[in-house]
XYZ file of C-alpha atoms in Angstrom:
646
model
C -44.605 -31.757 -52.528
C -45.851 -34.205 -49.880
C -42.285 -34.862 -48.848
C -41.632 -31.126 -48.420
C -44.804 -30.726 -46.349
C -43.761 -33.635 -44.145
C -40.308 -32.104 -43.742
C -41.771 -28.730 -42.738
C -44.198 -30.334 -40.318
C -41.441 -32.468 -38.799
C -39.108 -29.500 -38.244
C -41.789 -27.078 -37.086
C -41.247 -28.370 -33.571
C -37.779 -26.770 -33.495
C -39.417 -23.345 -33.848
C -42.310 -24.086 -31.502
C -40.154 -25.231 -28.554
C -38.257 -21.913 -28.086
C -41.484 -19.911 -28.426
C -43.330 -22.162 -25.987
C -40.395 -21.953 -23.549
C -40.577 -18.152 -23.516
C -44.341 -18.312 -22.998
C -43.801 -20.602 -19.989
C -41.212 -18.162 -18.638
C -43.674 -15.276 -18.950
C -46.470 -17.270 -17.299
C -44.101 -18.248 -14.480
C -43.284 -14.587 -13.929
C -46.955 -13.670 -13.753
C -47.571 -16.451 -11.248
C -44.589 -15.313 -9.172
C -45.996 -11.794 -9.006
C -49.621 -12.860 -8.557
C -50.905 -10.819 -5.565
C -51.938 -13.619 -3.257
C -49.414 -12.939 -0.483
C -47.835 -9.725 -1.703
C -49.197 -6.419 -0.460
C -48.164 -4.489 -3.567
C -46.833 -1.664 -1.453
C -43.660 0.237 -0.639
C -43.482 0.931 3.094
C -40.868 2.986 4.937
C -40.430 1.661 8.466
C -41.369 4.229 11.157
C -38.620 5.146 13.612
C -40.657 3.814 16.549
C -40.651 0.341 14.960
C -36.835 0.144 14.913
C -34.905 -1.087 17.953
C -31.244 -0.003 18.212
C -28.222 -1.626 19.801
C -24.911 0.284 19.532
C -26.563 2.662 17.050
C -27.408 6.322 17.691
C -30.330 8.163 16.130
C -29.236 11.459 14.532
C -31.143 14.095 12.570
C -34.352 12.327 13.530
C -34.085 9.684 10.770
C -30.496 8.371 10.472
C -28.923 5.568 12.484
C -25.185 5.859 13.107
C -22.833 3.216 14.493
C -19.193 3.944 15.274
C -17.963 0.430 14.628
C -18.118 -2.938 16.327
C -21.113 -5.179 16.926
C -24.302 -3.254 16.277
C -27.860 -4.160 15.335
C -31.018 -2.534 14.044
C -34.162 -4.645 14.508
C -37.085 -3.665 12.303
C -40.527 -4.885 13.425
C -43.710 -4.886 11.356
C -46.981 -6.705 10.889
C -46.536 -10.346 9.853
C -46.684 -10.458 6.058
C -44.896 -11.529 2.908
C -41.660 -9.581 2.293
C -40.298 -9.495 -1.230
C -37.371 -7.092 -0.837
C -35.751 -5.266 2.090
C -34.077 -1.937 1.340
C -31.950 0.628 3.128
C -29.527 3.410 2.258
C -26.050 3.357 3.819
C -22.915 5.469 4.005
C -19.747 3.582 4.887
C -15.996 3.983 5.186
C -14.851 4.490 1.584
C -11.708 2.402 2.182
C -13.833 -0.673 2.907
C -16.891 -2.481 1.596
C -20.082 -2.609 3.609
C -21.133 -6.103 4.707
C -23.696 -7.269 7.231
C -26.086 -10.102 8.083
C -29.841 -9.821 7.720
C -31.562 -12.007 10.316
C -35.121 -12.612 9.125
C -37.697 -13.697 11.730
C -39.708 -15.788 9.276
C -42.551 -18.319 9.243
C -41.735 -20.999 6.660
C -44.795 -23.100 7.590
C -47.000 -20.125 8.337
C -47.082 -20.720 12.103
C -43.709 -21.536 13.672
C -41.033 -18.839 13.630
C -37.386 -19.413 12.716
C -34.442 -17.099 12.113
C -33.070 -17.149 8.553
C -29.683 -15.485 8.041
C -28.968 -13.776 4.700
C -25.447 -12.519 4.083
C -25.532 -9.042 2.539
C -22.113 -8.339 1.008
C -22.481 -5.038 -0.784
C -20.156 -4.117 -3.589
C -18.108 -1.005 -2.872
C -19.794 0.938 -5.677
C -23.245 0.681 -4.034
C -24.939 3.006 -1.562
C -28.280 1.215 -1.438
C -28.761 -2.313 -0.162
C -31.701 -4.050 -1.849
C -31.934 -7.681 -0.767
C -34.336 -10.405 -1.882
C -36.155 -11.803 1.172
C -39.141 -13.694 -0.303
C -40.451 -14.882 3.068
C -43.373 -14.322 5.422
C -41.855 -12.447 8.370
C -42.554 -9.956 11.114
C -39.027 -8.686 11.903
C -35.652 -8.212 10.208
C -32.393 -7.424 12.026
C -29.473 -5.646 10.380
C -26.455 -7.098 12.201
C -23.061 -5.428 11.756
C -19.973 -7.607 12.427
C -17.436 -6.945 15.174
C -14.840 -5.573 12.721
C -17.223 -3.150 11.004
C -16.376 0.516 10.546
C -18.556 3.572 11.074
C -21.827 3.266 9.179
C -24.877 5.471 8.698
C -28.147 3.736 7.766
C -31.365 5.433 6.687
C -34.474 5.043 4.514
C -35.229 1.507 5.729
C -38.134 0.119 3.717
C -40.077 -2.968 2.677
C -40.594 -3.225 -1.063
C -43.552 -5.329 -2.225
C -44.295 -3.296 -5.330
C -43.891 -6.148 -7.775
C -40.771 -7.468 -9.344
C -40.796 -8.380 -13.019
C -37.358 -9.769 -13.748
C -35.983 -10.436 -17.235
C -33.315 -12.650 -15.687
C -35.918 -14.814 -13.963
C -37.990 -15.065 -17.149
C -34.856 -16.129 -19.038
C -33.920 -18.771 -16.469
C -37.408 -20.312 -16.332
C -37.530 -20.235 -20.149
C -34.147 -21.954 -20.354
C -35.156 -24.717 -17.949
C -38.449 -25.131 -19.824
C -36.584 -25.310 -23.135
C -34.415 -28.200 -21.978
C -37.357 -29.965 -20.328
C -39.457 -29.709 -23.511
C -36.567 -30.894 -25.676
C -36.046 -33.950 -23.459
C -39.765 -34.772 -23.542
C -39.967 -34.421 -27.339
C -36.868 -36.580 -27.865
C -38.265 -39.311 -25.604
C -41.736 -39.109 -27.153
C -40.681 -39.075 -30.807
C -37.392 -40.926 -30.393
C -35.496 -38.229 -32.223
C -31.775 -38.775 -32.613
C -29.567 -35.685 -32.502
C -25.803 -35.874 -32.822
C -24.102 -35.353 -29.511
C -21.864 -32.583 -30.853
C -24.979 -30.671 -31.938
C -26.454 -31.121 -28.466
C -23.239 -29.719 -27.013
C -23.449 -26.592 -29.173
C -27.050 -25.963 -28.120
C -26.345 -26.490 -24.413
C -23.111 -24.494 -24.460
C -24.678 -21.550 -26.287
C -27.945 -21.435 -24.322
C -26.404 -21.908 -20.863
C -23.273 -19.924 -21.663
C -25.069 -16.871 -23.064
C -27.470 -16.822 -20.131
C -24.627 -17.148 -17.614
C -22.397 -14.354 -18.864
C -25.455 -12.139 -19.428
C -26.540 -12.275 -15.771
C -23.079 -12.341 -14.206
C -21.889 -9.006 -12.807
C -19.509 -6.901 -14.875
C -16.605 -7.397 -12.516
C -14.242 -10.117 -11.399
C -15.913 -13.479 -10.812
C -13.489 -15.999 -12.321
C -9.981 -16.725 -11.077
C -7.536 -13.897 -11.948
C -10.170 -12.358 -14.209
C -8.825 -8.871 -13.577
C -5.467 -9.883 -15.116
C -7.061 -11.555 -18.123
C -9.421 -8.636 -18.778
C -6.507 -6.206 -18.747
C -4.502 -8.308 -21.178
C -7.502 -8.637 -23.497
C -8.423 -4.940 -23.309
C -4.860 -3.797 -24.114
C -4.032 -6.586 -26.570
C -3.345 -4.211 -29.466
C -1.148 -1.920 -27.357
C 0.802 -4.933 -26.077
C 1.367 -6.277 -29.594
C 2.518 -2.799 -30.661
C 4.966 -2.860 -27.723
C 3.731 0.448 -26.328
C 5.403 1.212 -23.026
C 2.638 3.376 -21.524
C -1.142 3.086 -21.735
C -3.898 5.538 -20.817
C -7.448 4.591 -19.932
C -10.542 5.593 -17.900
C -10.514 5.070 -14.142
C -13.272 2.449 -14.501
C -10.808 0.221 -16.387
C -8.269 0.633 -13.586
C -10.808 -0.744 -11.119
C -11.384 -3.821 -13.272
C -7.754 -4.695 -14.040
C -6.767 -4.765 -10.375
C -8.088 -6.612 -7.335
C -9.875 -3.614 -5.895
C -12.850 -3.217 -3.570
C -15.091 -2.390 -6.514
C -13.839 -5.536 -8.257
C -14.031 -7.848 -5.241
C -15.442 -11.236 -6.360
C -17.149 -12.074 -3.059
C -19.256 -8.898 -2.990
C -22.003 -9.827 -5.436
C -25.265 -8.014 -6.018
C -28.168 -9.369 -3.965
C -30.937 -8.285 -6.338
C -31.613 -7.095 -9.852
C -31.830 -3.515 -8.593
C -28.307 -3.708 -7.191
C -27.062 -5.082 -10.506
C -28.607 -2.108 -12.319
C -27.005 0.339 -9.876
C -23.601 -1.271 -10.314
C -23.988 -1.275 -14.120
C -24.734 2.463 -14.070
C -21.539 3.014 -12.113
C -19.505 0.867 -14.536
C -20.914 2.638 -17.589
C -20.075 6.024 -16.080
C -16.552 5.226 -14.865
C -15.632 3.058 -17.859
C -16.729 5.555 -20.498
C -14.291 4.923 -23.355
C -15.760 7.449 -25.824
C -14.002 10.483 -24.282
C -17.109 12.579 -24.814
C -17.281 13.823 -21.215
C -14.906 16.255 -19.561
C -15.375 14.715 -16.113
C -13.981 11.274 -17.023
C -11.014 10.464 -14.782
C -8.149 8.983 -16.800
C -5.190 6.923 -15.600
C -1.772 6.348 -17.158
C 0.279 3.279 -16.371
C 2.923 0.898 -17.705
C 1.809 -1.615 -20.323
C 1.571 -5.402 -20.088
C 4.562 -7.538 -21.054
C 4.410 -9.288 -24.402
C 4.520 -13.090 -24.209
C 3.208 -16.193 -25.904
C 0.098 -15.974 -23.757
C -0.693 -12.555 -25.250
C -1.960 -14.062 -28.515
C -4.629 -16.103 -26.739
C -6.584 -12.889 -26.066
C -7.026 -11.889 -29.708
C -10.667 -13.005 -29.953
C -11.664 -11.377 -26.657
C -9.995 -8.139 -27.782
C -11.710 -8.358 -31.177
C -15.185 -8.563 -29.630
C -14.355 -5.735 -27.218
C -13.379 -3.554 -30.188
C -16.586 -4.420 -32.052
C -18.558 -3.261 -29.022
C -16.565 -0.029 -28.956
C -17.085 0.600 -32.666
C -20.820 0.141 -32.104
C -20.564 2.650 -29.218
C -22.263 0.264 -26.831
C -22.397 0.922 -23.068
C -19.236 -0.187 -21.311
C -20.963 -3.027 -19.418
C -22.042 -4.555 -22.752
C -18.521 -4.095 -24.142
C -17.112 -5.882 -21.094
C -19.489 -8.794 -21.547
C -18.747 -9.057 -25.285
C -15.191 -10.061 -24.405
C -16.619 -12.902 -22.346
C -18.862 -13.838 -25.276
C -15.811 -14.193 -27.519
C -14.343 -16.761 -25.128
C -17.600 -18.748 -25.188
C -17.794 -18.730 -28.998
C -14.204 -19.960 -29.392
C -14.650 -22.666 -26.745
C -17.905 -23.903 -28.278
C -16.407 -24.126 -31.774
C -13.304 -26.008 -30.598
C -15.220 -28.547 -28.513
C -17.743 -29.065 -31.324
C -14.925 -29.848 -33.768
C -13.306 -32.187 -31.238
C -16.456 -34.182 -30.463
C -17.468 -34.235 -34.139
C -14.123 -35.726 -35.163
C -14.037 -38.457 -32.517
C -15.713 -41.774 -33.269
C -15.088 -43.213 -29.806
C -15.018 -41.420 -26.489
C -17.405 -38.619 -27.558
C -19.528 -39.039 -24.461
C -16.603 -38.560 -22.070
C -15.584 -35.315 -23.736
C -19.211 -34.114 -23.841
C -19.691 -34.543 -20.093
C -16.331 -33.001 -19.153
C -16.797 -30.019 -21.477
C -20.132 -29.066 -19.851
C -19.029 -29.359 -16.237
C -19.307 -26.144 -14.134
C -15.537 -25.568 -14.068
C -15.239 -26.010 -17.839
C -18.137 -23.667 -18.557
C -16.861 -21.070 -16.091
C -13.584 -20.881 -17.990
C -15.600 -20.298 -21.168
C -17.825 -17.453 -19.898
C -15.237 -15.348 -18.057
C -12.048 -13.547 -19.043
C -9.481 -16.319 -19.029
C -7.161 -18.258 -21.265
C -8.370 -21.505 -19.674
C -11.140 -21.731 -22.283
C -8.465 -21.484 -24.982
C -6.250 -24.070 -23.240
C -9.072 -26.556 -22.641
C -10.585 -26.109 -26.103
C -7.350 -26.676 -28.020
C -6.236 -29.449 -25.639
C -9.517 -31.313 -26.229
C -9.224 -30.746 -29.986
C -5.661 -32.077 -30.042
C -6.751 -35.023 -27.906
C -9.600 -35.875 -30.295
C -7.465 -35.862 -33.421
C -4.527 -37.649 -31.831
C -6.578 -40.423 -30.240
C -8.539 -40.962 -33.431
C -5.311 -41.458 -35.370
C -3.821 -43.681 -32.669
C -6.775 -45.962 -32.038
C -9.099 -45.185 -34.948
C -10.137 -47.425 -37.786
C -7.612 -45.980 -40.252
C -4.746 -48.336 -40.903
C -2.337 -45.493 -41.642
C -1.950 -42.089 -40.057
C -3.431 -39.116 -41.885
C -0.763 -36.421 -42.187
C -3.432 -33.701 -42.058
C -5.061 -35.046 -38.889
C -1.690 -35.629 -37.271
C -0.652 -32.022 -37.898
C -4.008 -30.718 -36.646
C -3.419 -32.537 -33.368
C 0.147 -31.220 -33.013
C -0.817 -27.630 -33.859
C -3.819 -27.760 -31.503
C -1.632 -29.026 -28.646
C 0.960 -26.313 -29.377
C -1.790 -23.676 -29.234
C -3.012 -25.074 -25.926
C 0.527 -24.722 -24.565
C 0.993 -21.065 -25.542
C -0.245 -19.707 -22.191
C 0.616 -22.821 -20.167
C 3.594 -24.613 -21.661
C 3.466 -27.060 -18.781
C 1.129 -29.248 -20.877
C 3.746 -29.709 -23.608
C 4.525 -33.350 -22.590
C 1.213 -34.248 -24.280
C 3.123 -33.818 -27.542
C 5.301 -36.762 -26.539
C 2.329 -39.132 -26.759
C 2.860 -39.149 -30.509
C 6.157 -40.939 -29.903
C 4.190 -44.005 -28.796
C 2.504 -44.461 -32.164
C 3.411 -47.951 -33.436
C 5.533 -48.081 -36.587
C 2.742 -49.966 -38.388
C 0.585 -46.796 -38.335
C 3.015 -44.940 -40.606
C 3.329 -45.318 -44.357
C 7.071 -45.853 -44.092
C 9.972 -45.239 -41.750
C 10.759 -41.880 -43.344
C 7.284 -40.500 -42.619
C 7.490 -41.920 -39.092
C 10.761 -40.097 -38.398
C 9.428 -36.852 -39.893
C 6.159 -36.838 -37.955
C 7.634 -37.947 -34.659
C 10.471 -35.483 -35.184
C 7.964 -32.650 -35.594
C 6.354 -33.610 -32.286
C 9.651 -33.897 -30.421
C 10.963 -30.580 -31.756
C 7.647 -28.930 -30.844
C 7.914 -30.370 -27.329
C 11.484 -29.130 -26.890
C 10.586 -25.631 -28.093
C 7.511 -25.354 -25.878
C 9.317 -26.833 -22.866
C 12.113 -24.321 -23.362
C 9.713 -21.400 -22.968
C 9.241 -22.102 -19.267
C 12.057 -24.434 -18.204
C 15.106 -22.680 -19.627
C 14.639 -19.327 -17.828
C 14.229 -21.089 -14.489
C 17.174 -23.446 -14.993
C 19.602 -21.079 -16.738
C 19.139 -18.062 -14.474
C 17.021 -18.976 -11.445
C 18.298 -15.987 -9.455
C 16.289 -13.660 -11.715
C 13.125 -15.733 -11.173
C 11.703 -14.133 -8.079
C 8.472 -16.084 -7.865
C 4.928 -14.803 -7.556
C 4.629 -12.039 -4.967
C 1.035 -13.096 -4.237
C 2.389 -16.298 -2.697
C 4.395 -14.536 0.026
C 8.141 -15.085 0.581
C 8.712 -16.862 -2.740
C 11.934 -17.365 -4.681
C 12.488 -19.822 -7.522
C 16.247 -19.875 -6.894
C 15.999 -20.613 -3.170
C 13.195 -23.102 -3.695
C 15.226 -25.018 -6.280
C 18.129 -25.035 -3.865
C 15.839 -26.438 -1.173
C 14.571 -29.216 -3.490
C 18.101 -30.266 -4.470
C 19.158 -30.217 -0.821
C 16.207 -32.341 0.364
C 15.066 -34.351 -2.701
C 13.457 -37.195 -0.742
C 11.527 -34.788 1.455
C 10.200 -32.956 -1.610
C 9.336 -36.208 -3.390
C 7.285 -37.286 -0.386
C 5.589 -33.879 -0.193
C 4.797 -33.978 -3.912
C 3.345 -37.493 -3.932
C 1.354 -36.895 -0.756
C -0.123 -33.686 -2.164
C -1.168 -35.447 -5.375
C -2.636 -38.422 -3.517
C -4.654 -36.328 -1.060
C -6.292 -34.242 -3.789
C -6.490 -36.676 -6.705
C -10.211 -37.503 -6.606
C -11.364 -33.953 -5.967
C -9.046 -32.434 -8.572
C -9.659 -35.057 -11.259
C -13.365 -35.938 -11.056
C -14.630 -34.043 -8.001
C -15.569 -30.573 -6.876
C -12.256 -28.778 -7.268
C -11.618 -30.098 -10.754
C -15.131 -30.079 -12.216
C -17.578 -28.340 -9.861
C -15.903 -25.076 -8.846
C -16.921 -21.884 -10.634
C -14.191 -19.378 -9.932
C -14.668 -17.443 -6.699
C -18.334 -18.365 -6.432
C -19.504 -20.541 -3.581
C -19.120 -24.272 -4.176
C -22.572 -25.847 -4.312
C -21.966 -28.822 -6.603
C -21.936 -32.304 -5.079
C -18.686 -34.255 -5.409
C -20.525 -37.564 -5.483
C -22.661 -36.346 -8.385
C -19.735 -35.158 -10.506
C -17.786 -38.362 -9.804
C -20.804 -40.530 -10.603
C -21.414 -38.638 -13.850
C -17.822 -39.121 -14.983
C -17.771 -42.747 -13.822
C -20.961 -43.487 -15.741
C -19.657 -42.287 -19.113
C -16.299 -44.021 -18.670
C -17.854 -47.399 -17.803
C -20.579 -47.248 -20.473
C -18.613 -45.770 -23.354
C -18.634 -49.067 -25.256
C -22.045 -47.875 -26.465
C -22.773 -48.601 -30.137
C -19.146 -49.340 -31.018
C -16.535 -51.691 -29.723
C -14.068 -50.131 -27.362
C -10.634 -50.013 -29.025
C -8.243 -52.691 -27.925
C -5.864 -50.582 -25.912
C -2.824 -52.511 -24.870
C -1.474 -52.238 -21.350
C 1.652 -50.406 -22.466
C -0.482 -47.857 -24.329
C -2.643 -47.186 -21.285
C 0.523 -46.959 -19.218
C 2.099 -44.474 -21.628
C -0.910 -42.163 -21.392
C -1.091 -42.401 -17.604
C 2.673 -41.917 -17.129
C 2.774 -38.809 -19.338
C -0.293 -37.354 -17.620
C 1.152 -38.118 -14.197
C 4.339 -36.362 -15.249
C 2.332 -33.272 -16.217
C 0.562 -33.316 -12.853
C 3.956 -33.477 -11.115
C 5.095 -30.504 -13.196
C 1.984 -28.546 -12.231
C 2.619 -29.071 -8.528
C 6.343 -28.395 -8.859
C 5.792 -25.190 -10.842
C 3.501 -23.828 -8.120
C 5.929 -24.986 -5.415
C 8.715 -23.010 -7.102
C 6.788 -19.844 -7.901
C 3.874 -19.603 -5.477
C 4.962 -21.337 -2.252
C 7.129 -19.704 0.447
C 10.569 -21.264 0.602
C 10.748 -24.432 2.711
C 7.023 -24.548 3.480
C 5.837 -28.104 4.110
C 2.926 -27.773 1.685
C 2.376 -26.687 -1.908
C 0.238 -23.601 -2.455
C -1.653 -22.371 -5.497
C -2.565 -25.635 -7.248
C -6.169 -25.691 -8.435
C -8.245 -28.538 -9.788
C -8.996 -26.691 -13.038
C -5.372 -27.258 -14.057
C -6.115 -30.981 -14.386
C -8.750 -30.727 -17.144
C -6.395 -30.955 -20.177
C -4.968 -34.225 -18.835
C -8.097 -35.670 -17.200
C -9.661 -36.288 -20.604
C -6.688 -38.459 -21.627
C -6.717 -40.579 -18.475
C -10.467 -41.124 -18.597
C -10.241 -42.128 -22.241
C -7.475 -44.608 -21.420
C -9.682 -46.121 -18.696
C -12.533 -46.865 -21.101
C -13.596 -50.504 -21.042
C -15.830 -52.855 -22.996
C -16.582 -55.031 -19.969
C -19.848 -53.113 -19.495
C -22.167 -53.074 -22.499
C -24.407 -50.101 -23.083
C -27.556 -51.365 -24.830
C -29.614 -48.169 -24.639
C -30.958 -46.585 -27.796
C -29.225 -43.541 -29.262
C -32.016 -41.276 -28.080
C -32.158 -42.648 -24.530
C -28.390 -42.504 -24.138
C -28.290 -38.861 -25.211
C -31.084 -38.015 -22.775
C -29.105 -39.565 -19.911
C -25.989 -37.588 -20.836
C -27.931 -34.345 -21.077
C -29.607 -34.942 -17.726
C -26.251 -35.665 -16.060
C -24.892 -32.283 -17.074
C -28.108 -30.359 -16.426
C -28.472 -31.828 -12.925
C -24.904 -30.787 -12.116
C -24.677 -27.437 -13.910
C -28.087 -25.760 -13.527
C -28.295 -25.953 -9.690
C -24.781 -24.489 -9.440
C -25.739 -21.614 -11.730
C -28.967 -20.988 -9.854
C -27.449 -21.026 -6.364
C -24.442 -18.891 -7.286
C -25.477 -16.492 -10.024
C -29.136 -16.624 -10.930
C -30.646 -16.197 -7.484
C -28.773 -12.902 -7.052
C -29.955 -11.538 -10.393
C -33.670 -11.577 -9.598
C-alpha cells in the first residue's frame, strides 16, 4: 500500500504540469488584456483626421485610388493601439497588399516609424492587423504596382482580444519550462524517444492547428490534391468532381498563395468561414459551385498519401467543417512521422541524440505538419537508418534477419515517392562477412538489397534513359527538356562536372546543417539562425560518446557511407538539372536543402567520435538536447506562424 501511495504521489506531477501550464496561459492572457494602456474602445476615424495622397474621397466616406503610389495617413491622439482595421475592395484578379507605417513611441517619448507588411489573402475584404504599439498616426501605403482600391470604415480596435491561440502558445512554453525545471530539480530520467514523442505531439499539434488552411509548405497544393483524391486515383477514375473550394486548394491560386498570410486571429476566422463555405463537401446546398477535371496519375508515390486520405475521410464521415477536415489530413502526417521516428530512436543504442535533434528541426517538423510526402520519406529513411546501423555496428555478433528486413523494407518505403534515395540500399553490401551466419545467408540478404536497389532505381532511371524524348521536364522550370539536357551533359561532361561540384560545394553547409537544410519552414520567412542550427548539430555529433563507447568505425566504413551519400547528393542535383533547369543554363535550379535530410543522418552518424567524452548525467544531457531544439524551433514558429494567429 505504501509503495502504491508513493507511486501515485511520484506520478501526480505529470498531471499537475499540464494543468498548471494552462493556468499560466490563462493568467498571461488576462495580464495581456489588463486595461493599463488599452482604452477598451472601438473608434472609427473621422474623415477630417485622414490625409490623402493620390486618393479621392467619394460618397462622403470612401477613399478611392486608381493605382500607383498612394497613401492614407490616419492621425489620432497618442495612445496604445491593439488592432488597426479597414474595409477594402480590390481588383478581383489580384490580391491586396500594402504597408502600414506606424508612427510609434517604443520608449514612450521618441517617435519612430515601424513598417508592418499587410499581405491580405484574396478571400478577405477586411484588413485587421495587430499593431500593439503606442502611436499617434498610421499610414496605409499602396505600392507603385497596385491596382484600383476602395478603402472605407477605417477604425482602431482596442476592445480586448482574448486569443485561444495565444493562450495555447503561452501554455506550451510554460509546459516545457516546467518540465525542464522539474527534471533538473528531481533529476528525473526520461527516455529520449519518449521526450521526442511529447515534443513532436505538443509542438506539432499546436503548429498545424494555428496554421492557415491553405498552402504553406512546398508544393502543398499538389500533395493535398493527391491525398484528397487518393481513392479515386487508386480506382483509376479518369474524371473527378469536387467543390470549387477544393479547386482553389489544389492549384497555386491567389486564394492559396503562401505569402499572403492572415495578420490577426480575426482574419483567420474570416478566411476559415470562406473555406468552409466554398469547400462544402456534404452537397446539402444548392449554391455550391462544383468543378469537374481530369484525375491524378497513379504512381508509386500515390500510396504514401493513404494515411492523410484516411484522416480526411474520418473528418468527412463525422461531418466536420471543411477547415477541420483539411487539418486532419495534416494531423495524419504528424502521427505517422512521430511513430516512425519514435521506433527509430527506440531501436538505436548509439546515435540516438543525433537523430533526436535532426528530427525536431524546423524543416523536419514542417514536413510533418503539412501535406507532403517528405514526412513519409524522412520517417522511413530514419527508421531504415536506425535498424541498418544497429545491425552493422551494434553489439550483436550476427545479423538479425528480422532487423535486416525491417531496414530494407523501410528504405524501400522511403524511396516510393523519391527513388533517388535508393543507393542507401547498397550500404548493406558493405556488411563484413563475419556478421552473417554463413555465406549462403550473406548472399541471400545482400542479394535482396541489390535486387531492391535495381528495382527502385529502374522506376526513375529507365524512363529517362530508354526514352528521354518523351521526358519533357517540369514546365515550372521554364524551357526544360530531359532529352536536350542529357545531350548537353554528354556533349560537355567536364563543364557539367565542374558545375555540379561547384553547386554542391557552395551550398553544402547550408543544405546539410544550416538554414536551408534544417531551418526553413516551407514558404514561411526564414528566421532561424544558421550558426545556431550548425552548433546544435555539431554539439550532438561531437558529444555522442555519452554513456556508451562510440563504435569503432573503420576508415573504409566511414568512406563507404560518405561515398554513397555523396552519390545520392549528385543524383539529386543532376535530377533537378535534367527536369527543372532550362537547357544549357550555367546553374542548377530547384534543389532544396530539405532533400538532404535522409542522407544527412548517415553522414553525421559516420562522423561520430569518442575523442570528446560526455560526462554529463542522463538528466542533464537530455535537458541540453531539449533546450537546443526548443531554442531553434519555438522562435521560428512564433515569428512565422504564431504571431499572425493572435
